Coordinates of C-alpha atoms in Angstrom, one line a residue:
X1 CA 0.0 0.0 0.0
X2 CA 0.7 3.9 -0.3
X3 CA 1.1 5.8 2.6
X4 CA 1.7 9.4 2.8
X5 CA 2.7 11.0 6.1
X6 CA 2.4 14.8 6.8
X7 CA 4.2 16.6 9.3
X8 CA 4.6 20.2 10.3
X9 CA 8.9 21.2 10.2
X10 CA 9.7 20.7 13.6
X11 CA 11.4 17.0 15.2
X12 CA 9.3 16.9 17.9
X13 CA 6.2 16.5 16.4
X14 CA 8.1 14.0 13.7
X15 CA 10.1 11.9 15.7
X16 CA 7.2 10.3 17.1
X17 CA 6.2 8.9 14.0
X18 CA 9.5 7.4 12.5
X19 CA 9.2 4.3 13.9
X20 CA 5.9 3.2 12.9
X21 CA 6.9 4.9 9.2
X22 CA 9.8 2.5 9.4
X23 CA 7.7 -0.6 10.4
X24 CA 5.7 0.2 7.2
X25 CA 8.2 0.0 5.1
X26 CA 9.7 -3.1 6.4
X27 CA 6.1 -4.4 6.1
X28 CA 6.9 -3.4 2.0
X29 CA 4.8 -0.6 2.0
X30 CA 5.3 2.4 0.1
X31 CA 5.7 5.1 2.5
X32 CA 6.8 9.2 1.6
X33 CA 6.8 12.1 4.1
X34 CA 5.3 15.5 3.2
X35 CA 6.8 18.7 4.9
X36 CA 8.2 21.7 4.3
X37 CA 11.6 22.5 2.1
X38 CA 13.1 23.3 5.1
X39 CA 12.8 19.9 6.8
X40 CA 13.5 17.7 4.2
X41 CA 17.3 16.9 5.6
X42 CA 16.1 15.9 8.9
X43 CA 13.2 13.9 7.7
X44 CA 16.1 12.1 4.8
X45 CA 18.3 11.4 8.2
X46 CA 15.7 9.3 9.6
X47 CA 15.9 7.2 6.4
X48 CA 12.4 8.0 4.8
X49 CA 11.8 10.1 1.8
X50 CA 10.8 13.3 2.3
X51 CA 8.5 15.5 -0.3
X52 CA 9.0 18.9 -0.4
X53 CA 5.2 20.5 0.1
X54 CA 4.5 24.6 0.2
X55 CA 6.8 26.4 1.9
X56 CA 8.7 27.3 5.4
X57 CA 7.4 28.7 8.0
X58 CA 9.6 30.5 10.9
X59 CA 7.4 29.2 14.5
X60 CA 8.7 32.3 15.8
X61 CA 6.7 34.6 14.4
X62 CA 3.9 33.5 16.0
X63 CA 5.4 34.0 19.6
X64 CA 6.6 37.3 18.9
X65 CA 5.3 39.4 22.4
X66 CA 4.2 36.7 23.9
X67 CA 5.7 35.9 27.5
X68 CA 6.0 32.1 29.1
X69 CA 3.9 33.7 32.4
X70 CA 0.8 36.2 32.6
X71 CA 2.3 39.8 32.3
X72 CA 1.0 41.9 35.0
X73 CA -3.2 42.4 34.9
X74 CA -3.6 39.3 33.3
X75 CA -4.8 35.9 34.6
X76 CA -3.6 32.8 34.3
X77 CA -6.9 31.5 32.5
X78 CA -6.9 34.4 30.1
X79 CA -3.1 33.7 29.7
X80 CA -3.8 30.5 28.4
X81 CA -6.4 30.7 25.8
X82 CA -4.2 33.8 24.7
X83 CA -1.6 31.2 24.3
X84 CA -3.9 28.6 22.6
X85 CA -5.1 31.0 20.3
X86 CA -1.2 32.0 19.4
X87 CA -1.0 27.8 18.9
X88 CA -3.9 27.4 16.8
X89 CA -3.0 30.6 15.0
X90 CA 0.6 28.5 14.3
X91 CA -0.6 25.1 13.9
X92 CA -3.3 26.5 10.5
X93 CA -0.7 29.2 9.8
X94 CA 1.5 26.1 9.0
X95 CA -1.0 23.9 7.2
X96 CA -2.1 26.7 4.9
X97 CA 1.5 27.0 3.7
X98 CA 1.2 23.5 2.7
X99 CA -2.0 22.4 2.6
X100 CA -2.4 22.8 -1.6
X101 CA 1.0 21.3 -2.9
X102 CA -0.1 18.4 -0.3
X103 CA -3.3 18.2 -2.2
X104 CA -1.6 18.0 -5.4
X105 CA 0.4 15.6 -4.5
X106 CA -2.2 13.4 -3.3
X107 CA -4.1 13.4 -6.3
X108 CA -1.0 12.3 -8.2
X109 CA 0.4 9.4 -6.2
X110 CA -3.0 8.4 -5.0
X111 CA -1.9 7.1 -1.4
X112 CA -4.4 4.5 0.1
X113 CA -4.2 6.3 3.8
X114 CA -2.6 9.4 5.0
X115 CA -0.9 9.0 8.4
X116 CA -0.8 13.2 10.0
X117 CA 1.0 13.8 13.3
X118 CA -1.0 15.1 16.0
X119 CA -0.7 19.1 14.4
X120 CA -0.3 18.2 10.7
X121 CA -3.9 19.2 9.9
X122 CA -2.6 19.6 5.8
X123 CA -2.3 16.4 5.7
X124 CA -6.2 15.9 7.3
X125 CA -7.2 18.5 4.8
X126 CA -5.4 16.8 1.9
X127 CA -7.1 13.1 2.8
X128 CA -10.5 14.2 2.9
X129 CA -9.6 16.4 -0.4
X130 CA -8.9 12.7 -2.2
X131 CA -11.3 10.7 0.0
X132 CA -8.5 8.5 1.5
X133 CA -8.8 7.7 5.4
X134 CA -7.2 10.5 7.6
X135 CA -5.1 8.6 10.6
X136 CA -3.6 11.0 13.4
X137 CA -0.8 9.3 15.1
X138 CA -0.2 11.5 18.5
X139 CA 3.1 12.2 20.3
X140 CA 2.0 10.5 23.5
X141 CA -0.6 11.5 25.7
X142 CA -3.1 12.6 23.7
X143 CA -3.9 16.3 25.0
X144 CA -5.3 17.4 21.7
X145 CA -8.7 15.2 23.0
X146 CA -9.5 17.3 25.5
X147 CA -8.8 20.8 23.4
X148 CA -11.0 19.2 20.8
X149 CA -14.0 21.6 20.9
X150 CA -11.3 24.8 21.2
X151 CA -9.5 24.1 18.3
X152 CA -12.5 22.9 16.0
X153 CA -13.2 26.6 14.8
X154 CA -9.8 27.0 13.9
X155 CA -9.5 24.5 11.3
X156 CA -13.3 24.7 9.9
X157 CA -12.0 28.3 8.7
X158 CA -9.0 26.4 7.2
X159 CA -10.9 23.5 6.0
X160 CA -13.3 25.7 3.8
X161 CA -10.9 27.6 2.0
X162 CA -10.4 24.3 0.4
X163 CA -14.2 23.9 -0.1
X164 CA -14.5 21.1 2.9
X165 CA -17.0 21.4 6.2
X166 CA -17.3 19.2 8.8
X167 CA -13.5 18.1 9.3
X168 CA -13.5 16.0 12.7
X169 CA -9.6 17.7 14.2
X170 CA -9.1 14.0 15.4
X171 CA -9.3 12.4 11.9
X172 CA -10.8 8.9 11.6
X173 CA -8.2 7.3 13.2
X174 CA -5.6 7.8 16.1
X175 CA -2.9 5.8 16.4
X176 CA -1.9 6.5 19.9
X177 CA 1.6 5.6 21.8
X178 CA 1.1 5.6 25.3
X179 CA -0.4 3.1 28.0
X180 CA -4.2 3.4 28.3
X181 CA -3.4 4.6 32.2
X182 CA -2.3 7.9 31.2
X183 CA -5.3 8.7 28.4
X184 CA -8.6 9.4 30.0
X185 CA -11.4 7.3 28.4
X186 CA -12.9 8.7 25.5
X187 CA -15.1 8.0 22.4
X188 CA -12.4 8.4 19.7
X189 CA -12.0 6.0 16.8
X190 CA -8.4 4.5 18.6
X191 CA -5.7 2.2 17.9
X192 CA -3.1 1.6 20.8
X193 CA 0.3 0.6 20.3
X194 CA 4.1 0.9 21.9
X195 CA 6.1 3.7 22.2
X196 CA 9.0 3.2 20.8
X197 CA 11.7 6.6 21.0
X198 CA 13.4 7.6 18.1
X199 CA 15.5 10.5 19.1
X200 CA 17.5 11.3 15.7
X201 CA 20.3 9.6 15.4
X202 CA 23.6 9.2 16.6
X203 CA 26.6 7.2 18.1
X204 CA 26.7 5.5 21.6
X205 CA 29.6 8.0 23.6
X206 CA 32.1 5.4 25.2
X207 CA 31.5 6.6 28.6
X208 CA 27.5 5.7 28.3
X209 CA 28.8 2.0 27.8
X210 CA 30.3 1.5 32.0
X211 CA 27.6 1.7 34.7
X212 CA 28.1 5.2 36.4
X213 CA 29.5 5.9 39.7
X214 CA 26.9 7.8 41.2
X215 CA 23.2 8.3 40.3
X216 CA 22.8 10.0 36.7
X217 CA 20.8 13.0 36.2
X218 CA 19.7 13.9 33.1
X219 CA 18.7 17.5 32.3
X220 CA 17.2 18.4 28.9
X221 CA 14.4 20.9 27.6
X222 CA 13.8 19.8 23.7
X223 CA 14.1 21.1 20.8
X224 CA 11.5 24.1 21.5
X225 CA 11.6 25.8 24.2
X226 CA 14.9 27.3 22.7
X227 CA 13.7 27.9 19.2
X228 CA 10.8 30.1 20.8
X229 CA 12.7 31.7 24.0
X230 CA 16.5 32.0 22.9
X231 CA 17.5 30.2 26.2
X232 CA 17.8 27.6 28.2
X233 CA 17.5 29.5 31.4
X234 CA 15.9 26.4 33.0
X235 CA 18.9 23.9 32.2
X236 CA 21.2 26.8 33.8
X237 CA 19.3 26.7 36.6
X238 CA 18.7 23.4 37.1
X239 CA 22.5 22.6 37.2
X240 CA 23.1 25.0 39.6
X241 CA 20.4 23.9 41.9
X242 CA 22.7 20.5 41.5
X243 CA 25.8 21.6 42.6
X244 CA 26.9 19.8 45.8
X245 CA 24.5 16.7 45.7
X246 CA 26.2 13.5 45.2
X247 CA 25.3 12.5 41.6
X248 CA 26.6 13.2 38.0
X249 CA 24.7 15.8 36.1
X250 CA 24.2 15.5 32.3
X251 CA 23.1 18.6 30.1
X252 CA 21.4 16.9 26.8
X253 CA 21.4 19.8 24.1
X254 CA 21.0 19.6 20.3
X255 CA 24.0 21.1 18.7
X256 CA 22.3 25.0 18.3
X257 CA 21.8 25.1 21.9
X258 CA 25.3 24.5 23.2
X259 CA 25.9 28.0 23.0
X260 CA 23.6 28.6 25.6
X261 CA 24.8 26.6 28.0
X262 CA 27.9 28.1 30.1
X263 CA 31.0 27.9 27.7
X264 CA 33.2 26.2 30.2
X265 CA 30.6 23.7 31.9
X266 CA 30.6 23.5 36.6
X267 CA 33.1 20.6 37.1
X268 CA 29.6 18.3 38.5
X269 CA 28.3 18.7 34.8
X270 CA 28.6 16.7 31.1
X271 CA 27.0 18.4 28.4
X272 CA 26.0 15.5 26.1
X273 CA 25.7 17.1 22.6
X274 CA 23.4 15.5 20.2
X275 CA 23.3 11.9 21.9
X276 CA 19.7 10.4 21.4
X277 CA 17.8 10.4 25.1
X278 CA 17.4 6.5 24.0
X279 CA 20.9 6.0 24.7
X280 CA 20.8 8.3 27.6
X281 CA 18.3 8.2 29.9
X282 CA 18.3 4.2 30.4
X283 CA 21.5 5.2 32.2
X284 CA 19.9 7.3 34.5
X285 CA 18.4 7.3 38.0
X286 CA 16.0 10.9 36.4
X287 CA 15.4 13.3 34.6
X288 CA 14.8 17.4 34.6
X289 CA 12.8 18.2 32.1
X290 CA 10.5 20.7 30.6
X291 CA 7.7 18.4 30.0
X292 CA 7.6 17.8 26.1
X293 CA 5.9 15.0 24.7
X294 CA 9.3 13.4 23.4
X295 CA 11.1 13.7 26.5
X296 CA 8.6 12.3 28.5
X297 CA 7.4 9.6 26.5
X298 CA 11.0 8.3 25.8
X299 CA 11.9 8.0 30.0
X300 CA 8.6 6.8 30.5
X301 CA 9.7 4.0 28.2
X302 CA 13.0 3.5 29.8
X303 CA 10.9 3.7 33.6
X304 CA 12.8 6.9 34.8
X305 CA 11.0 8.6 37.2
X306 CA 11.1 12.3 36.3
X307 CA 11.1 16.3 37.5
X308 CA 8.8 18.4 35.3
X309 CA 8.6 22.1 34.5
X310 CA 6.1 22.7 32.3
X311 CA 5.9 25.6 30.4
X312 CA 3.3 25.6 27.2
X313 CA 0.4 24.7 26.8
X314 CA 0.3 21.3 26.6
X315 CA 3.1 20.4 29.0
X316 CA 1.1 21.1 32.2
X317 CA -1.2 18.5 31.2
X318 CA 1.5 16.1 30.4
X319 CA 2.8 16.6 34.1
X320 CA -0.5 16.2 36.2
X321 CA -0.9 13.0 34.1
X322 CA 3.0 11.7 35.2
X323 CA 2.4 13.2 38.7
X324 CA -1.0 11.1 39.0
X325 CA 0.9 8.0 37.8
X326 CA 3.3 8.2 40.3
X327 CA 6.2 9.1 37.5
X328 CA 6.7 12.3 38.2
X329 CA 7.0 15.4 40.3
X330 CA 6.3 18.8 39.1
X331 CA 6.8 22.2 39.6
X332 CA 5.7 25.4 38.7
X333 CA 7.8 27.3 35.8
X334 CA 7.7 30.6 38.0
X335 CA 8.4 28.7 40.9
X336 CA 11.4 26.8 39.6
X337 CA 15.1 28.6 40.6
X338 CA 17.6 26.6 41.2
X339 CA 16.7 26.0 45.3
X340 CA 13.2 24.7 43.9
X341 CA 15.0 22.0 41.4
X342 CA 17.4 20.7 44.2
X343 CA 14.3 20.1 46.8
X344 CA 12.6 18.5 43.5
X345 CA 15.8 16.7 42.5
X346 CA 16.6 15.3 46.0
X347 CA 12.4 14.0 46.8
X348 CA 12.4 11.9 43.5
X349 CA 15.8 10.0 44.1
X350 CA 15.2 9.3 47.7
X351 CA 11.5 8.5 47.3
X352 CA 11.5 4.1 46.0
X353 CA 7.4 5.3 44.8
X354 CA 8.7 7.6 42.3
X355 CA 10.8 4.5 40.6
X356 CA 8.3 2.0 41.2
X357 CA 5.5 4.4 39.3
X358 CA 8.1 4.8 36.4
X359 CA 8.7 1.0 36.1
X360 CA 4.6 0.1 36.1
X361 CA 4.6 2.9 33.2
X362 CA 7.2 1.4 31.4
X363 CA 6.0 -2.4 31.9
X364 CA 2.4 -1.0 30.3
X365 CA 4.3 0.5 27.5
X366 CA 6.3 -2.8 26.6
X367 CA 2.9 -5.2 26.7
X368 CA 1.2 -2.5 24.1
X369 CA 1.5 -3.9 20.3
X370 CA 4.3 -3.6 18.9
X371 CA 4.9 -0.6 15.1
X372 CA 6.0 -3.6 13.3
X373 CA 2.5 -5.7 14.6
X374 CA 0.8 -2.6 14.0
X375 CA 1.9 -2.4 10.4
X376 CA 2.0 -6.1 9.8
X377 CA -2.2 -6.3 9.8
X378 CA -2.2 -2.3 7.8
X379 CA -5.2 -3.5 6.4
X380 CA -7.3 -3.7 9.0
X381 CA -6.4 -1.0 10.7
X382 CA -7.1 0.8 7.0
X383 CA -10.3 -0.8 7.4
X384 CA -10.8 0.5 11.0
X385 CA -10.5 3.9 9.8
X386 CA -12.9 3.7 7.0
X387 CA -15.7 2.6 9.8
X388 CA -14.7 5.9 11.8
X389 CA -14.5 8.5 8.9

């Protein structure tokens, strides 16, 4: 079979989907990945072919004025729709940019499904253009369920400038990678299966291969936090809240934010450039985290109990969900200086509950099916998206 895969230019919301767009093609299917010019290399460095489709689009613009925390005489309600509305605003901003070379290309290869991450809503548009099923495969924890009814006015504005009504945001399918623990029960058309992490790629550093001396700790904040804020305040913070405590501190950074990490690094402190948190974080006794999807889903795999600072708009939701399960501990992004991530630090390595909760995470994770099962019987899960559209 044909399947096309849409994705807006960012790795976080891509990375998710590589390995069930690799289990497809092992399964012999025909697979090719729409995005935008600009993301073609690090869609070809996965392996897949990419498709160039409309043009880029800089997320910045979008966030341009807009602050992490309520400016002064505004709410923390009214804080977050204004930031949901800047997201929505992003998210069709993005599809309309590609949404009619997507189209095209549709019509011309004829795919038999089209497989959208979570915010890829050109490639919705473009299945329901050609009448193919439209499968949403989600980062994780699907958070776009409960923002369902907020963001449907959005994309009925996008959907009819390409004469369509009545586009469900979910699609007719969603492929979801997450234990059924952490998704509330719901009504959607849904497929389950494993998360596996695919983190880019990447050698195994020698000194990953001996046990450590003293607990790992792993701090990281994505890929973008930094492309919208220009810093890594957080990270900075975070390692200084460290300093002292008996464990070995690890700053994972993708190779544009090394420079804003301190250019000579505390003694306590590795800055791991570019090494995938696959190889990482099964190392590691937790992690400090901002609370994106990737992040999270890939410890929760590994059952490393985690410290999370959310900051956007899904994140918080993220870290109630991993502080229910027992995962987690969170904290408040205007609360969290560096005495606040030491106190955090310090309660989830001396606390056994915080390991055992990662562990029954990570054991629900591994029973899920399996991409390459997932793949294997494509048809009916073709066929289970055709009795949801």
């Amino acid at each position: 079979m044909r399947i096309l895969i849409s994705t807006i230019g960012t790795a976080a919301h891509f990375y998710p989907v590589v390995p069930f767009a690799w289990a497809l093609r092992c399964a012999g299917h025909d697979v090719r990945v729409a995005c935008e010019p600009g993301f073609t290399a690090t869609v070809g460095a996965t392996g897949l072919p990419a498709v160039a489709v409309g043009h880029d689009v800089d997320l910045r613009t979008f966030w341009q004025g807009v602050a992490l925390e309520p400016e002064a005489g505004t709410g923390d309600d009214d804080h977050l729709r204004m930031r949901m509305e800047r997201s929505m605003a992003m998210f069709t901003g993005i599809a309309a940019a590609a949404a009619g070379d997507l189209i095209d290309l549709a019509r011309a290869w004829r795919p038999d499904a089209v497989v959208f991450e979570a915010r890829g809503y050109a490639g919705l548009i473009a299945a329901h253009s050609v009448g193919v099923p439209a499968i949403r495969h989600t980062w994780g924890i699907d958070t776009n369920y409960s923002r369902r009814d907020f963001d449907r006015p959005y994309l009925d504005e996008l959907c009819a400038r390409y004469g369509l009504t009545g586009v469900d945001p979910l699609g007719d399918l969603t492929l979801t990678p997450c234990p059924p623990s952490l998704t509330e029960p719901d009504e959607v058309n849904r497929a389950r299966l494993r998360y596996v992490p695919y983190n880019g790629s990447g050698g195994l550093p020698s000194w990953l291969i001996p046990a450590p001396e003293r607990p790992r700790v792993c701090v990281t904040w994505g890929h973008m936090f930094s492309q919208i804020t220009d810093n890594l305040h957080p990270i900075n913070q975070a390692i200084e809240g460290l300093r002292g405590l008996p464990v070995e501190v690890v700053a994972a950074v993708a190779p544009g934010q090394r420079g804003l990490l301190p250019a000579t690094p505390p003694p306590h402190v590795r800055v791991a450039e570019s090494v995938p948190l696959n190889l990482l974080l099964p190392t590691c006794a937790a992690v400090i985290n901002g609370g994106g999807a990737g992040t999270l889903m890939t410890a929760l795999s590994a059952g490393v109990p985690m410290v999370v600072v959310p900051s956007h708009t899904d994140e918080p939701e993220y870290a109630e969900r991993m502080s229910a399960a027992g995962a987690a501990t969170w904290l408040s992004y205007r609360e969290a200086d560096a005495g606040a991530f030491r106190a955090a630090a310090e309660k989830v390595l001396a606390a056994p509950s915080y390991q055992e909760g990662a562990a029954r995470l990570a054991a629900e994770n591994a029973a899920l099916p399996s991409p390459a099962a997932l793949a294997a019987g494509l048809d009916e899960v073709i066929a289970q998206a055709r009795r949801g559209a």
